[in-house]
Amino acid sequence: VQSCYQVNNMAIMVADLILANPRIITDHVAEVKTGAEVLARKAKEAGLKPVLPVVTNFMRINCPDDTTGKLKRFGYAVRRLDGEIRVSLGPPDLMGRFGDALKETTRESTFTPFSVDMIEYCVTRQEWES
C-alpha cells in the first residue's frame, strides 16, 4: 500500500525531530541571513550589485557575461540569466568562500555596473549634445 504523499521514513523522522526542536529552524534561518550579509558585502567589494533586500533563500547578483566561466575554475557551476546569477544562500563560511571567488573573477573583468542615475545622466547628456 502506498500513501498518497511521497514521503519516506527518513523525511518523517527529520520532520519529527524539527517539530520537537524548533530552534533547529530558527538557528538555520539566522545562519542563512548572516551568510546573505557576507555575500552581499563581498559582492559589493567586487564592484557587483546584489539585488537587495533578500527575502528568500537565494540572492541575485548582477555580473558580467564571463562570470560563469570564471567561476567554473573555482569549482562553482552557475548559470547567468538576464545579466544576473542566482546564488543559493548558506552558512557564512560557505558564502564567504563563494564571495572570494566572485571577487577574484571581477579582477580580470572590465564590467562596470550601471546605476539608474548613470543611465539617466547618459541619456540627458546625449540629448543635450544633440
PDB file of C-alpha atoms in Angstrom:
ATOM      1  CA  VAL A   1       0.000   0.000   0.000  1.00  0.00           C
ATOM      2  CA  GLN A   2       1.394   3.393  -0.983  1.00  0.00           C
ATOM      3  CA  SER A   3       0.495   6.664   0.674  1.00  0.00           C
ATOM      4  CA  CYS A   4      -0.892   9.471  -1.463  1.00  0.00           C
ATOM      5  CA  TYR A   5       2.041  11.567  -0.182  1.00  0.00           C
ATOM      6  CA  GLN A   6       5.540  10.772  -1.428  1.00  0.00           C
ATOM      7  CA  VAL A   7       7.244  10.966   1.969  1.00  0.00           C
ATOM      8  CA  ASN A   8       9.764   8.370   3.085  1.00  0.00           C
ATOM      9  CA  ASN A   9      10.523   7.249   6.636  1.00  0.00           C
ATOM     10  CA  MET A  10      13.689   9.346   6.868  1.00  0.00           C
ATOM     11  CA  ALA A  11      11.789  12.526   5.969  1.00  0.00           C
ATOM     12  CA  ILE A  12       9.179  11.718   8.615  1.00  0.00           C
ATOM     13  CA  MET A  13      11.905  11.198  11.245  1.00  0.00           C
ATOM     14  CA  VAL A  14      13.558  14.520  10.344  1.00  0.00           C
ATOM     15  CA  ALA A  15      10.200  16.308  10.480  1.00  0.00           C
ATOM     16  CA  ASP A  16       9.533  14.821  13.926  1.00  0.00           C
ATOM     17  CA  LEU A  17      12.963  15.983  15.112  1.00  0.00           C
ATOM     18  CA  ILE A  18      12.398  19.528  13.843  1.00  0.00           C
ATOM     19  CA  LEU A  19       8.908  19.739  15.311  1.00  0.00           C
ATOM     20  CA  ALA A  20      10.300  18.646  18.675  1.00  0.00           C
ATOM     21  CA  ASN A  21      13.204  21.137  18.395  1.00  0.00           C
ATOM     22  CA  PRO A  22      12.035  24.298  16.568  1.00  0.00           C
ATOM     23  CA  ARG A  23      15.290  26.040  17.431  1.00  0.00           C
ATOM     24  CA  ILE A  24      16.931  23.994  14.666  1.00  0.00           C
ATOM     25  CA  ILE A  25      14.993  26.052  12.120  1.00  0.00           C
ATOM     26  CA  THR A  26      15.453  29.433  13.812  1.00  0.00           C
ATOM     27  CA  ASP A  27      19.206  28.821  14.107  1.00  0.00           C
ATOM     28  CA  HIS A  28      19.400  27.791  10.443  1.00  0.00           C
ATOM     29  CA  VAL A  29      17.450  30.855   9.286  1.00  0.00           C
ATOM     30  CA  ALA A  30      19.744  33.127  11.328  1.00  0.00           C
ATOM     31  CA  GLU A  31      22.806  31.442   9.824  1.00  0.00           C
ATOM     32  CA  VAL A  32      21.477  31.890   6.272  1.00  0.00           C
ATOM     33  CA  LYS A  33      20.705  35.580   6.943  1.00  0.00           C
ATOM     34  CA  THR A  34      24.267  36.086   8.152  1.00  0.00           C
ATOM     35  CA  GLY A  35      25.518  34.259   5.044  1.00  0.00           C
ATOM     36  CA  ALA A  36      23.466  36.647   2.887  1.00  0.00           C
ATOM     37  CA  GLU A  37      25.074  39.640   4.600  1.00  0.00           C
ATOM     38  CA  VAL A  38      28.548  38.200   3.992  1.00  0.00           C
ATOM     39  CA  LEU A  39      27.824  37.538   0.307  1.00  0.00           C
ATOM     40  CA  ALA A  40      26.248  40.968  -0.250  1.00  0.00           C
ATOM     41  CA  ARG A  41      29.293  42.664   1.285  1.00  0.00           C
ATOM     42  CA  LYS A  42      31.753  40.643  -0.807  1.00  0.00           C
ATOM     43  CA  ALA A  43      29.744  41.222  -4.000  1.00  0.00           C
ATOM     44  CA  LYS A  44      29.770  44.978  -3.361  1.00  0.00           C
ATOM     45  CA  GLU A  45      33.525  44.862  -2.648  1.00  0.00           C
ATOM     46  CA  ALA A  46      33.905  43.185  -6.058  1.00  0.00           C
ATOM     47  CA  GLY A  47      32.058  46.073  -7.691  1.00  0.00           C
ATOM     48  CA  LEU A  48      28.958  43.971  -8.320  1.00  0.00           C
ATOM     49  CA  LYS A  49      25.413  44.858  -7.427  1.00  0.00           C
ATOM     50  CA  PRO A  50      23.446  42.324  -5.363  1.00  0.00           C
ATOM     51  CA  VAL A  51      19.675  42.658  -5.633  1.00  0.00           C
ATOM     52  CA  LEU A  52      18.596  43.633  -2.126  1.00  0.00           C
ATOM     53  CA  PRO A  53      16.782  43.116   0.160  1.00  0.00           C
ATOM     54  CA  VAL A  54      16.961  39.334   0.222  1.00  0.00           C
ATOM     55  CA  VAL A  55      13.733  37.765   1.471  1.00  0.00           C
ATOM     56  CA  THR A  56      14.270  34.254   0.105  1.00  0.00           C
ATOM     57  CA  ASN A  57      16.913  31.535   0.340  1.00  0.00           C
ATOM     58  CA  PHE A  58      18.810  32.917  -2.658  1.00  0.00           C
ATOM     59  CA  MET A  59      20.461  36.142  -3.795  1.00  0.00           C
ATOM     60  CA  ARG A  60      20.539  37.593  -7.288  1.00  0.00           C
ATOM     61  CA  ILE A  61      23.741  39.379  -8.285  1.00  0.00           C
ATOM     62  CA  ASN A  62      24.263  41.464 -11.438  1.00  0.00           C
ATOM     63  CA  CYS A  63      27.512  40.382 -13.069  1.00  0.00           C
ATOM     64  CA  PRO A  64      29.454  40.387 -16.345  1.00  0.00           C
ATOM     65  CA  ASP A  65      28.912  37.843 -19.122  1.00  0.00           C
ATOM     66  CA  ASP A  66      32.150  35.994 -18.431  1.00  0.00           C
ATOM     67  CA  THR A  67      31.468  35.382 -14.719  1.00  0.00           C
ATOM     68  CA  THR A  68      30.060  31.880 -15.134  1.00  0.00           C
ATOM     69  CA  GLY A  69      33.096  30.592 -16.995  1.00  0.00           C
ATOM     70  CA  LYS A  70      35.465  32.127 -14.487  1.00  0.00           C
ATOM     71  CA  LEU A  71      33.563  30.682 -11.527  1.00  0.00           C
ATOM     72  CA  LYS A  72      33.902  27.187 -13.041  1.00  0.00           C
ATOM     73  CA  ARG A  73      37.650  27.454 -12.467  1.00  0.00           C
ATOM     74  CA  PHE A  74      36.880  27.744  -8.752  1.00  0.00           C
ATOM     75  CA  GLY A  75      34.560  24.731  -8.841  1.00  0.00           C
ATOM     76  CA  TYR A  76      31.261  26.627  -8.946  1.00  0.00           C
ATOM     77  CA  ALA A  77      28.746  25.764 -11.661  1.00  0.00           C
ATOM     78  CA  VAL A  78      26.420  28.722 -12.133  1.00  0.00           C
ATOM     79  CA  ARG A  79      24.150  29.961 -14.885  1.00  0.00           C
ATOM     80  CA  ARG A  80      23.642  33.557 -15.879  1.00  0.00           C
ATOM     81  CA  LEU A  81      20.144  34.732 -16.714  1.00  0.00           C
ATOM     82  CA  ASP A  82      19.152  38.257 -17.698  1.00  0.00           C
ATOM     83  CA  GLY A  83      22.502  39.652 -16.555  1.00  0.00           C
ATOM     84  CA  GLU A  84      22.388  38.022 -13.133  1.00  0.00           C
ATOM     85  CA  ILE A  85      23.416  34.892 -11.331  1.00  0.00           C
ATOM     86  CA  ARG A  86      21.190  33.368  -8.671  1.00  0.00           C
ATOM     87  CA  VAL A  87      23.103  32.072  -5.653  1.00  0.00           C
ATOM     88  CA  SER A  88      21.503  29.731  -3.124  1.00  0.00           C
ATOM     89  CA  LEU A  89      22.361  31.020   0.334  1.00  0.00           C
ATOM     90  CA  GLY A  90      24.080  29.063   3.070  1.00  0.00           C
ATOM     91  CA  PRO A  91      26.278  29.463   6.130  1.00  0.00           C
ATOM     92  CA  PRO A  92      28.633  32.463   6.376  1.00  0.00           C
ATOM     93  CA  ASP A  93      31.826  30.452   5.785  1.00  0.00           C
ATOM     94  CA  LEU A  94      30.471  28.977   2.547  1.00  0.00           C
ATOM     95  CA  MET A  95      29.144  32.336   1.345  1.00  0.00           C
ATOM     96  CA  GLY A  96      32.496  33.903   2.227  1.00  0.00           C
ATOM     97  CA  ARG A  97      34.383  31.389   0.080  1.00  0.00           C
ATOM     98  CA  PHE A  98      31.981  31.908  -2.824  1.00  0.00           C
ATOM     99  CA  GLY A  99      32.223  35.685  -2.378  1.00  0.00           C
ATOM    100  CA  ASP A 100      36.025  35.473  -2.502  1.00  0.00           C
ATOM    101  CA  ALA A 101      35.826  33.507  -5.763  1.00  0.00           C
ATOM    102  CA  LEU A 102      33.360  36.058  -7.134  1.00  0.00           C
ATOM    103  CA  LYS A 103      35.728  38.898  -6.222  1.00  0.00           C
ATOM    104  CA  GLU A 104      38.581  37.086  -7.948  1.00  0.00           C
ATOM    105  CA  THR A 105      36.561  36.765 -11.177  1.00  0.00           C
ATOM    106  CA  THR A 106      35.907  40.501 -11.331  1.00  0.00           C
ATOM    107  CA  ARG A 107      39.591  41.416 -11.061  1.00  0.00           C
ATOM    108  CA  GLU A 108      40.045  40.274 -14.648  1.00  0.00           C
ATOM    109  CA  SER A 109      36.796  41.792 -15.922  1.00  0.00           C
ATOM    110  CA  THR A 110      36.037  45.183 -17.394  1.00  0.00           C
ATOM    111  CA  PHE A 111      32.421  45.141 -16.165  1.00  0.00           C
ATOM    112  CA  THR A 112      31.036  48.292 -14.577  1.00  0.00           C
ATOM    113  CA  PRO A 113      27.521  48.026 -13.176  1.00  0.00           C
ATOM    114  CA  PHE A 114      25.354  50.971 -14.238  1.00  0.00           C
ATOM    115  CA  SER A 115      23.036  52.613 -11.794  1.00  0.00           C
ATOM    116  CA  VAL A 116      19.782  54.249 -12.844  1.00  0.00           C
ATOM    117  CA  ASP A 117      21.411  57.624 -12.107  1.00  0.00           C
ATOM    118  CA  MET A 118      24.255  56.828 -14.523  1.00  0.00           C
ATOM    119  CA  ILE A 119      21.833  55.775 -17.270  1.00  0.00           C
ATOM    120  CA  GLU A 120      19.763  58.937 -16.760  1.00  0.00           C
ATOM    121  CA  TYR A 121      22.962  61.012 -16.913  1.00  0.00           C
ATOM    122  CA  CYS A 122      23.987  59.379 -20.205  1.00  0.00           C
ATOM    123  CA  VAL A 123      20.555  59.925 -21.765  1.00  0.00           C
ATOM    124  CA  THR A 124      20.410  63.530 -20.563  1.00  0.00           C
ATOM    125  CA  ARG A 125      23.934  64.261 -21.805  1.00  0.00           C
ATOM    126  CA  GLN A 126      23.212  62.688 -25.197  1.00  0.00           C
ATOM    127  CA  GLU A 127      20.056  64.786 -25.595  1.00  0.00           C
ATOM    128  CA  TRP A 128      21.955  67.906 -24.522  1.00  0.00           C
ATOM    129  CA  GLU A 129      24.768  67.321 -27.048  1.00  0.00           C
ATOM    130  CA  SER A 130      22.314  66.759 -29.941  1.00  0.00           C
TER     131      SER A 130
END
